[in-house]
Tab-separated table of C-alpha atoms in Angstrom:
chain	number	residue	atom	x	y	z
L	23	MET	CA	57.245	116.758	112.763
L	24	ARG	CA	60.638	115.698	112.952
L	25	PRO	CA	63.516	116.788	111.115
L	26	ALA	CA	64.655	115.539	108.171
L	27	VAL	CA	68.185	114.132	107.530
L	28	PHE	CA	69.657	113.428	104.420
L	29	LEU	CA	72.340	110.418	104.076
L	30	GLY	CA	74.930	111.156	101.865
L	31	LEU	CA	76.264	108.047	102.459
L	32	PRO	CA	75.655	104.035	103.801
L	33	LEU	CA	75.828	104.064	107.316
L	34	GLY	CA	74.189	100.914	108.201
L	35	LYS	CA	71.200	99.556	109.801
L	36	ALA	CA	72.393	99.790	113.017
L	37	PHE	CA	72.783	103.417	112.816
L	38	GLU	CA	69.519	104.315	110.894
L	39	GLN	CA	67.752	102.604	113.946
L	40	LYS	CA	69.419	104.795	116.426
L	41	LEU	CA	68.303	107.679	113.834
L	42	ALA	CA	64.851	106.701	113.152
L	43	PRO	CA	63.050	107.660	116.442
L	44	ARG	CA	63.746	111.624	116.391
L	45	TYR	CA	64.835	111.934	112.336
L	46	THR	CA	62.823	111.568	108.711
L	47	ILE	CA	65.793	109.705	107.012
L	48	LEU	CA	66.108	110.143	103.333
L	49	THR	CA	68.547	108.944	100.880
L	50	ASP	CA	67.010	109.638	97.717
L	51	PRO	CA	68.595	112.245	96.329
L	52	ALA	CA	66.117	113.648	94.603
L	53	ARG	CA	64.549	114.346	97.978
L	54	LYS	CA	67.552	116.325	99.551
L	55	GLY	CA	66.756	119.787	98.867
L	56	GLU	CA	63.999	118.574	101.895
L	57	ALA	CA	66.816	117.853	104.253
L	58	GLU	CA	67.376	120.400	107.215
L	59	ALA	CA	70.866	118.037	108.046
L	60	LEU	CA	73.032	116.648	105.857
L	61	VAL	CA	75.227	113.633	106.926
L	62	THR	CA	78.838	113.311	104.549
L	63	ILE	CA	82.177	112.772	104.381
L	64	GLY	CA	84.714	115.820	104.559
L	65	ALA	CA	86.327	115.062	101.170
L	66	VAL	CA	82.772	115.916	99.048
L	67	GLU	CA	82.914	119.370	97.526
L	68	MET	CA	80.385	121.277	98.961
L	69	GLY	CA	80.449	125.384	97.742
L	70	ALA	CA	78.160	127.434	96.849
L	71	GLU	CA	76.488	125.820	94.275
L	72	PHE	CA	75.983	122.843	96.213
L	73	PHE	CA	74.177	124.155	99.214
L	74	ASP	CA	72.019	125.705	97.103
L	75	THR	CA	70.577	122.861	95.552
L	76	MET	CA	69.746	122.100	99.671
L	77	PRO	CA	67.404	125.324	100.640
L	78	LYS	CA	66.329	124.099	103.656
L	79	LEU	CA	69.863	122.756	104.854
L	80	LYS	CA	70.397	124.076	108.487
L	81	LEU	CA	73.679	121.766	109.296
L	82	VAL	CA	76.227	119.485	108.244
L	83	CYS	CA	77.551	116.952	109.820
L	84	CYS	CA	81.187	115.620	108.419
L	85	PHE	CA	81.221	111.773	109.493
L	86	GLY	CA	85.078	111.834	110.157
L	87	SER	CA	87.371	114.487	111.666
L	88	GLY	CA	87.778	115.755	107.849
L	89	TYR	CA	86.088	118.504	106.546
L	90	GLU	CA	88.223	119.659	103.809
L	91	GLY	CA	85.795	119.686	101.049
L	92	VAL	CA	83.393	122.057	102.882
L	93	ASP	CA	83.133	125.587	101.885
L	94	ILE	CA	82.733	127.339	105.537
L	95	GLU	CA	82.270	130.912	104.449
L	96	ALA	CA	80.195	129.761	102.051
L	97	ALA	CA	77.911	127.544	104.529
L	98	THR	CA	78.599	130.401	107.571
L	99	ALA	CA	77.030	132.862	104.564
L	100	ARG	CA	73.644	130.775	104.325
L	101	GLY	CA	73.598	130.488	108.491
L	102	ILE	CA	74.464	126.377	107.770
L	103	LYS	CA	76.451	125.230	111.001
L	104	VAL	CA	79.521	122.344	109.975
L	105	ALA	CA	80.222	119.418	112.537
L	106	ASN	CA	82.493	116.496	112.478
L	107	THR	CA	83.138	113.503	114.506
L	108	VAL	CA	86.824	114.431	115.345
L	109	GLY	CA	88.543	112.043	118.053
L	110	ALA	CA	85.882	109.147	117.750
L	111	ASN	CA	87.975	106.898	115.555
L	112	ALA	CA	91.299	109.063	116.553
L	113	ALA	CA	92.211	104.745	118.401
L	114	THR	CA	91.666	102.944	115.419
L	115	VAL	CA	93.546	105.082	112.990
L	116	ALA	CA	96.427	105.821	115.630
L	117	ASP	CA	96.860	101.793	115.675
L	118	LEU	CA	96.691	101.323	111.553
L	119	ALA	CA	99.437	104.304	111.260
L	120	ILE	CA	101.895	101.895	113.639
L	121	ALA	CA	100.835	98.918	111.214
L	122	LEU	CA	101.590	100.527	108.309
L	123	LEU	CA	104.764	101.855	109.881
L	124	LEU	CA	106.188	98.249	110.896
L	125	ALA	CA	105.224	96.953	107.819
L	126	SER	CA	107.229	99.088	105.544
L	127	VAL	CA	110.175	98.973	107.946
L	128	ARG	CA	110.530	95.446	108.458
L	129	GLN	CA	108.775	95.018	104.394
L	130	VAL	CA	106.600	92.876	105.900
L	131	VAL	CA	104.996	92.673	102.879
L	132	ALA	CA	107.980	91.298	100.521
L	133	ALA	CA	109.028	88.865	103.697
L	134	ASP	CA	105.237	87.288	103.113
L	135	ARG	CA	105.393	86.790	99.681
L	136	LEU	CA	109.173	85.110	99.742
L	137	THR	CA	107.581	83.022	102.503
L	138	ARG	CA	104.515	81.907	100.042
L	139	ALA	CA	107.041	81.786	97.079
L	140	GLY	CA	108.630	79.255	98.977
L	141	LYS	CA	111.741	81.296	98.814
L	142	TRP	CA	112.613	81.992	102.596
L	143	ARG	CA	114.015	84.940	102.693
L	144	GLY	CA	115.015	84.625	99.266
L	145	ASP	CA	118.870	83.658	97.501
L	146	ASN	CA	120.056	86.548	99.449
L	147	PRO	CA	118.550	86.939	102.617
L	148	ALA	CA	120.396	90.201	103.916
L	149	PRO	CA	118.188	92.606	102.423
L	150	LEU	CA	115.268	91.488	105.220
L	151	LEU	CA	117.475	90.319	107.620
L	152	PHE	CA	119.801	93.188	108.232
L	153	LEU	CA	117.025	95.957	107.931
L	154	ARG	CA	116.932	98.837	110.710
L	155	GLY	CA	113.869	98.032	113.249
L	156	LEU	CA	112.018	100.715	115.094
L	157	THR	CA	113.539	100.834	118.186
L	158	GLY	CA	115.655	104.325	118.358
L	159	ARG	CA	114.055	105.812	115.208
L	160	LYS	CA	113.409	109.342	115.626
L	161	VAL	CA	110.041	109.988	114.534
L	162	GLY	CA	108.058	113.242	113.391
L	163	ILE	CA	104.427	113.594	113.430
L	164	VAL	CA	102.953	115.951	111.547
L	165	GLY	CA	99.788	116.906	113.414
L	166	LEU	CA	99.526	116.367	116.973
L	167	GLY	CA	95.595	116.506	117.160
L	168	ALA	CA	93.913	113.038	118.341
L	169	ILE	CA	95.034	111.342	116.196
L	170	GLY	CA	98.787	111.987	117.017
L	171	MET	CA	98.602	111.604	120.210
L	172	LYS	CA	97.337	108.451	120.515
L	173	ILE	CA	100.143	107.665	117.605
L	174	ALA	CA	102.305	109.467	120.039
L	175	LYS	CA	101.391	107.935	122.762
L	176	ARG	CA	101.450	103.748	121.069
L	177	LEU	CA	105.287	105.088	119.526
L	178	GLU	CA	106.470	105.329	123.298
L	179	GLY	CA	105.836	101.609	124.149
L	180	PHE	CA	108.787	101.261	120.724
L	181	GLU	CA	111.110	103.335	122.396
L	182	THR	CA	111.380	105.790	119.611
L	183	GLU	CA	112.401	109.502	119.997
L	184	ILE	CA	109.407	111.544	118.906
L	185	ALA	CA	108.743	115.506	117.763
L	186	TYR	CA	106.298	117.003	116.292
L	187	HIS	CA	104.482	119.777	114.083
L	188	GLY	CA	101.868	121.788	114.003
L	189	ARG	CA	99.973	125.081	113.092
L	190	SER	CA	101.802	125.757	117.077
L	191	GLU	CA	103.310	124.423	120.129
L	192	LYS	CA	101.428	122.654	122.497
L	193	ARG	CA	101.386	123.307	126.124
L	194	GLY	CA	102.203	120.477	128.578
L	195	VAL	CA	103.515	117.620	126.073
L	196	PRO	CA	106.346	115.636	126.448
L	197	TYR	CA	107.726	116.192	122.462
L	198	ARG	CA	109.981	117.904	120.927
L	199	TYR	CA	108.353	121.184	118.657
L	200	PHE	CA	109.740	121.990	115.245
L	201	PRO	CA	108.128	124.807	113.233
L	202	ASP	CA	107.925	123.910	110.021
L	203	VAL	CA	107.991	120.175	108.501
L	204	LEU	CA	111.060	121.232	106.540
L	205	SER	CA	113.274	120.842	110.123
L	206	LEU	CA	111.525	118.259	111.405
L	207	ALA	CA	111.966	115.893	108.451
L	208	THR	CA	115.826	116.855	108.937
L	209	TRP	CA	115.779	115.876	112.377
L	210	ALA	CA	113.698	112.352	111.837
L	211	ASP	CA	113.828	109.512	109.832
L	212	THR	CA	110.383	108.408	110.029
L	213	LEU	CA	107.585	110.821	109.275
L	214	ILE	CA	103.579	110.411	110.325
L	215	LEU	CA	101.472	112.306	108.907
L	216	ALA	CA	98.323	112.968	111.208
L	217	HIS	CA	97.381	116.848	110.608
L	218	ARG	CA	94.190	117.807	108.771
L	219	ALA	CA	94.804	118.618	105.173
L	220	ASP	CA	93.479	121.491	103.036
L	221	GLU	CA	94.485	123.619	100.698
L	222	THR	CA	97.033	125.552	102.501
L	223	ASN	CA	98.845	121.968	102.877
L	224	ARG	CA	98.751	120.659	99.764
L	225	HIS	CA	102.205	118.866	98.491
L	226	MET	CA	103.348	119.443	102.070
L	227	ILE	CA	105.834	116.865	101.690
L	228	ASN	CA	107.465	117.702	98.885
L	229	ALA	CA	111.174	116.743	97.110
L	230	ASP	CA	113.046	118.546	99.481
L	231	VAL	CA	111.489	117.256	102.402
L	232	LEU	CA	111.767	113.574	101.486
L	233	ALA	CA	115.421	114.760	100.158
L	234	ALA	CA	115.437	115.925	103.900
L	235	LEU	CA	113.991	112.410	105.321
L	236	GLY	CA	116.962	110.498	104.137
L	237	ALA	CA	117.870	107.042	102.582
L	238	LYS	CA	116.399	105.450	105.553
L	239	GLY	CA	113.518	107.327	106.106
L	240	HIS	CA	110.164	106.301	106.276
L	241	VAL	CA	106.962	108.652	105.224
L	242	ILE	CA	103.599	107.023	106.657
L	243	ASN	CA	100.428	109.035	105.428
L	244	ILE	CA	96.944	108.453	107.387
L	245	SER	CA	95.957	111.573	106.875
L	246	ARG	CA	94.534	112.814	102.991
L	247	GLY	CA	96.243	112.111	99.648
L	248	SER	CA	97.068	115.425	98.947
L	249	ALA	CA	99.410	116.192	101.749
L	250	ILE	CA	102.308	114.454	99.511
L	251	ASP	CA	103.184	115.694	96.266
L	252	GLU	CA	103.200	111.680	94.756
L	253	ASP	CA	105.612	112.459	91.431
L	254	ALA	CA	108.435	113.423	94.067
L	255	LEU	CA	107.363	110.473	96.401
L	256	ILE	CA	107.732	108.446	92.948
L	257	ASP	CA	111.155	109.651	92.422
L	258	ALA	CA	112.096	109.252	95.739
L	259	LEU	CA	110.915	105.469	96.115
L	260	LYS	CA	112.506	104.767	93.013
L	261	ASN	CA	115.724	106.222	93.513
L	262	GLY	CA	116.263	105.294	97.002
L	263	THR	CA	115.906	109.059	98.284
L	264	ILE	CA	113.866	107.774	101.252
L	265	ALA	CA	113.579	103.805	102.266
L	266	GLY	CA	109.945	102.886	101.944
L	267	ALA	CA	106.526	104.528	102.513
L	268	GLY	CA	102.751	103.400	103.903
L	269	LEU	CA	99.669	104.681	102.552
L	270	ASP	CA	96.050	104.350	103.791
L	271	VAL	CA	95.467	107.816	101.568
L	272	PHE	CA	96.016	109.140	98.059
L	273	GLU	CA	95.382	111.870	95.750
L	274	ASN	CA	93.576	109.862	93.310
L	275	GLU	CA	90.414	107.970	95.081
L	276	PRO	CA	89.839	105.221	94.617
L	277	GLU	CA	91.832	104.915	91.482
L	278	PRO	CA	96.077	105.273	93.399
L	279	ARG	CA	98.490	105.216	90.632
L	280	THR	CA	99.569	102.425	88.966
L	281	ASP	CA	103.211	103.655	89.186
L	282	LEU	CA	102.981	104.470	92.857
L	283	ILE	CA	101.326	101.632	94.388
L	284	THR	CA	103.348	98.705	92.350
L	285	LEU	CA	106.152	99.772	93.448
L	286	PRO	CA	107.915	97.469	96.034
L	287	ASN	CA	109.177	99.518	99.228
L	288	VAL	CA	105.519	101.343	99.601
L	289	VAL	CA	102.572	99.066	101.491
L	290	VAL	CA	99.179	100.792	101.354
L	291	THR	CA	95.128	100.029	102.356
L	292	PRO	CA	92.230	101.454	100.903
L	293	HIS	CA	91.752	104.081	103.009
L	294	ILE	CA	90.839	102.241	105.814
L	295	GLY	CA	92.336	103.861	108.774
L	296	GLY	CA	89.013	104.897	110.718
L	297	GLY	CA	87.181	101.590	109.340
L	298	SER	CA	87.238	99.363	111.908
L	299	SER	CA	83.639	98.512	113.532
L	300	GLU	CA	84.114	99.836	116.780
L	301	ALA	CA	85.253	103.199	115.549
L	302	ILE	CA	82.516	103.297	112.670
L	303	GLU	CA	80.032	102.879	115.665
L	304	ALA	CA	81.694	105.678	117.482
L	305	MET	CA	81.175	108.018	114.368
L	306	GLY	CA	77.945	107.505	114.011
L	307	ASP	CA	76.828	108.101	117.633
L	308	ALA	CA	78.810	111.272	117.509
L	309	VAL	CA	77.254	112.197	114.355
L	310	ILE	CA	73.753	111.388	115.854
L	311	ALA	CA	75.224	113.476	119.140
L	312	ASN	CA	76.054	116.820	116.648
L	313	LEU	CA	72.030	116.530	115.399
L	314	ASP	CA	70.494	116.080	118.542
L	315	ALA	CA	72.391	119.114	119.876
L	316	PHE	CA	71.737	121.578	117.007
L	317	PHE	CA	68.110	120.447	117.205
L	318	ASP	CA	67.784	120.985	120.864
L	319	GLY	CA	68.993	124.313	120.520
L	320	LYS	CA	71.944	123.177	122.510
L	321	PRO	CA	76.123	123.693	121.442
L	322	LEU	CA	77.465	121.722	118.599
L	323	PRO	CA	79.932	118.925	120.475
L	324	ASN	CA	81.801	118.692	117.661
L	325	PRO	CA	81.463	122.233	115.693
L	326	VAL	CA	83.774	123.443	112.680
L	327	THR	CA	84.901	126.827	112.152
L	328	ALA	CA	86.585	128.778	109.227
């Protein structure tokens, strides 16, 4: 009898066609209690109460690298393994990080609007003509995992200085390490958030960090919205504490704060960092690899532990 897999989100016919030969696919929430495996996203809250609704559950596969919503201890106590697809969408997310950075630094959205309005740089062209570019900037990357490393490699082509902060210093990388985010922001004039977000780093980017970044600074977030204190960010953008921000993620998704997304010096996208066709296919393949390994009694390719 084929193991039952509950799909907590729609992943398309191509994914289901790959899955169907080996697994019974469940999509009706009323039948999730029959499932031995769950495919979902890491932002979904999964604690003891949730797991009690799925008594046969043996494996949670997070579609993407995040697993902040999963209570790993509660899962472990019930003998439930947790896996993710870390690295599968790293290139695509890194691409968007660079796109947001360039858009913020060069005010691409504002320039687009002026051009469409027939104002050709506006009545006073100086703000757009004399912006500081990307070359020579000091870029601090928070989190030098699969995504952070690809961001760093892309930034090398823009002739920037690169440094990073993470839980520990990585051996064999050519970038300077800072032991905390505040010291990294003090050195940098640009921050890119590419770390795994959870309650331990909630509002890590606060008023002090933004002040340290400085008036020419930009912050780019393709990690999780919880990493930034949005009250502090709004104040910093309004008061000129920093120059701009590029955000793909927000604290309140899918309804980000109006007083944030309507600011003229912020560029926003609707959490599409890992949303390219090739990345979605790669993440789907990684989910199937985790499922196949687990039910074949082999080690998980991408295990998540506490």
